[in-house]
């Protein structure tokens, strides 16, 4: 009788171990899928230069304080509705020709501007229009 009980206990452990292993594999697969999807979407947003509102847009005054980091500038622009994500703006600036060139000041920007155009204005690029810098 003890032998039967041991066999049933071992069978239960094997089944429970198999179920646990399968659940673990499913969780790992879901995490890999979610991580890949998130990374793809972030990368897509970095290289997708879309204005918030194409067309005429809405003009917004933005004040950039002296000593603001690129991420701080991104948070300001995000709070004003000029960009969608400050982290994406940070990476876009690091990959752009305007890396390290954004200046403090007061600017008149539009929701119709792409992130690259906004960076150009903040960097004082002569080709960009709509600059009202102090």
One Martini backbone bead per residue (centre of mass of N, CA, C, O) as a GRO file, in nm:
protein
  134
    1UNK     BB    1   0.057   0.063  -0.021
    2UNK     BB    2   0.305   0.250  -0.005
    3UNK     BB    3   0.383   0.211  -0.303
    4UNK     BB    4   0.135   0.349  -0.429
    5UNK     BB    5   0.166   0.621  -0.295
    6UNK     BB    6   0.446   0.683  -0.419
    7UNK     BB    7   0.356   0.668  -0.717
    8UNK     BB    8   0.142   0.893  -0.702
    9UNK     BB    9   0.333   1.116  -0.600
   10UNK     BB   10   0.528   1.106  -0.843
   11UNK     BB   11   0.315   1.165  -1.061
   12UNK     BB   12   0.229   1.439  -0.945
   13UNK     BB   13   0.509   1.573  -0.973
   14UNK     BB   14   0.537   1.541  -1.278
   15UNK     BB   15   0.284   1.699  -1.355
   16UNK     BB   16   0.347   1.961  -1.200
   17UNK     BB   17   0.618   2.012  -1.342
   18UNK     BB   18   0.501   2.031  -1.629
   19UNK     BB   19   0.310   2.267  -1.577
   20UNK     BB   20   0.520   2.466  -1.474
   21UNK     BB   21   0.704   2.462  -1.724
   22UNK     BB   22   0.488   2.557  -1.925
   23UNK     BB   23   0.424   2.824  -1.782
   24UNK     BB   24   0.710   2.936  -1.802
   25UNK     BB   25   0.731   2.936  -2.113
   26UNK     BB   26   0.495   3.123  -2.160
   27UNK     BB   27   0.603   3.367  -2.002
   28UNK     BB   28   0.861   3.403  -2.167
   29UNK     BB   29   0.725   3.443  -2.442
   30UNK     BB   30   0.561   3.693  -2.363
   31UNK     BB   31   0.804   3.871  -2.281
   32UNK     BB   32   0.945   3.865  -2.554
   33UNK     BB   33   0.715   3.981  -2.719
   34UNK     BB   34   0.675   4.244  -2.557
   35UNK     BB   35   0.967   4.349  -2.583
   36UNK     BB   36   0.974   4.357  -2.893
   37UNK     BB   37   0.733   4.545  -2.934
   38UNK     BB   38   0.842   4.783  -2.768
   39UNK     BB   39   1.107   4.825  -2.924
   40UNK     BB   40   0.981   4.872  -3.200
   41UNK     BB   41   0.805   5.118  -3.125
   42UNK     BB   42   1.033   5.300  -3.032
   43UNK     BB   43   1.196   5.296  -3.297
   44UNK     BB   44   0.970   5.403  -3.474
   45UNK     BB   45   0.935   5.677  -3.321
   46UNK     BB   46   1.220   5.787  -3.373
   47UNK     BB   47   1.186   5.772  -3.710
   48UNK     BB   48   0.901   5.912  -3.682
   49UNK     BB   49   0.831   6.227  -3.839
   50UNK     BB   50   0.572   6.353  -3.662
   51UNK     BB   51   0.327   6.557  -3.622
   52UNK     BB   52   0.075   6.620  -3.417
   53UNK     BB   53  -0.057   6.857  -3.626
   54UNK     BB   54  -0.125   6.866  -3.921
   55UNK     BB   55  -0.083   7.168  -4.074
   56UNK     BB   56  -0.132   7.447  -3.904
   57UNK     BB   57  -0.177   7.439  -3.615
   58UNK     BB   58  -0.043   7.532  -3.290
   59UNK     BB   59   0.071   7.788  -3.106
   60UNK     BB   60   0.364   7.781  -2.883
   61UNK     BB   61   0.507   7.878  -2.585
   62UNK     BB   62   0.858   7.831  -2.501
   63UNK     BB   63   1.058   7.770  -2.204
   64UNK     BB   64   1.412   7.755  -2.178
   65UNK     BB   65   1.631   7.678  -1.949
   66UNK     BB   66   1.917   7.707  -1.816
   67UNK     BB   67   2.052   7.377  -1.803
   68UNK     BB   68   1.884   7.201  -1.970
   69UNK     BB   69   1.807   6.907  -2.059
   70UNK     BB   70   1.693   6.712  -2.302
   71UNK     BB   71   1.476   6.578  -2.127
   72UNK     BB   72   1.356   6.841  -2.017
   73UNK     BB   73   1.274   6.949  -2.291
   74UNK     BB   74   1.090   6.712  -2.362
   75UNK     BB   75   0.892   6.757  -2.126
   76UNK     BB   76   0.803   7.036  -2.213
   77UNK     BB   77   0.701   6.958  -2.497
   78UNK     BB   78   0.498   6.748  -2.396
   79UNK     BB   79   0.327   6.943  -2.211
   80UNK     BB   80   0.262   7.130  -2.481
   81UNK     BB   81   0.202   6.926  -2.736
   82UNK     BB   82   0.465   6.876  -2.948
   83UNK     BB   83   0.508   6.590  -2.827
   84UNK     BB   84   0.482   6.251  -2.719
   85UNK     BB   85   0.799   6.181  -2.620
   86UNK     BB   86   1.079   6.240  -2.432
   87UNK     BB   87   1.251   5.985  -2.493
   88UNK     BB   88   1.240   6.007  -2.798
   89UNK     BB   89   1.364   6.290  -2.816
   90UNK     BB   90   1.634   6.218  -2.692
   91UNK     BB   91   1.719   6.019  -2.917
   92UNK     BB   92   1.683   6.209  -3.158
   93UNK     BB   93   1.901   6.409  -3.066
   94UNK     BB   94   2.141   6.203  -3.061
   95UNK     BB   95   2.088   6.140  -3.392
   96UNK     BB   96   2.136   6.427  -3.467
   97UNK     BB   97   2.270   6.740  -3.577
   98UNK     BB   98   2.175   6.872  -3.274
   99UNK     BB   99   2.380   6.770  -3.087
  100UNK     BB  100   2.428   6.989  -2.820
  101UNK     BB  101   2.253   7.267  -2.952
  102UNK     BB  102   2.053   7.343  -2.745
  103UNK     BB  103   1.875   7.634  -2.642
  104UNK     BB  104   1.802   7.881  -2.456
  105UNK     BB  105   1.464   8.016  -2.430
  106UNK     BB  106   1.216   8.174  -2.635
  107UNK     BB  107   0.952   8.002  -2.811
  108UNK     BB  108   0.777   7.962  -3.127
  109UNK     BB  109   0.565   7.692  -3.164
  110UNK     BB  110   0.435   7.408  -3.346
  111UNK     BB  111   0.228   7.126  -3.394
  112UNK     BB  112   0.341   7.108  -3.709
  113UNK     BB  113   0.608   7.021  -3.605
  114UNK     BB  114   0.878   6.850  -3.613
  115UNK     BB  115   1.129   6.741  -3.421
  116UNK     BB  116   1.354   6.847  -3.609
  117UNK     BB  117   1.250   7.137  -3.628
  118UNK     BB  118   1.259   7.198  -3.330
  119UNK     BB  119   1.562   7.153  -3.299
  120UNK     BB  120   1.646   7.373  -3.500
  121UNK     BB  121   1.526   7.607  -3.342
  122UNK     BB  122   1.679   7.547  -3.067
  123UNK     BB  123   1.967   7.575  -3.233
  124UNK     BB  124   1.952   7.819  -3.451
  125UNK     BB  125   1.859   7.763  -3.730
  126UNK     BB  126   1.838   7.958  -4.014
  127UNK     BB  127   1.622   7.778  -4.182
  128UNK     BB  128   1.437   7.828  -3.960
  129UNK     BB  129   1.115   7.916  -3.863
  130UNK     BB  130   0.971   8.087  -3.581
  131UNK     BB  131   1.177   8.252  -3.423
  132UNK     BB  132   1.177   8.354  -3.058
  133UNK     BB  133   1.453   8.469  -2.912
  134UNK     BB  134   1.629   8.573  -2.603
   0.00000   0.00000   0.00000
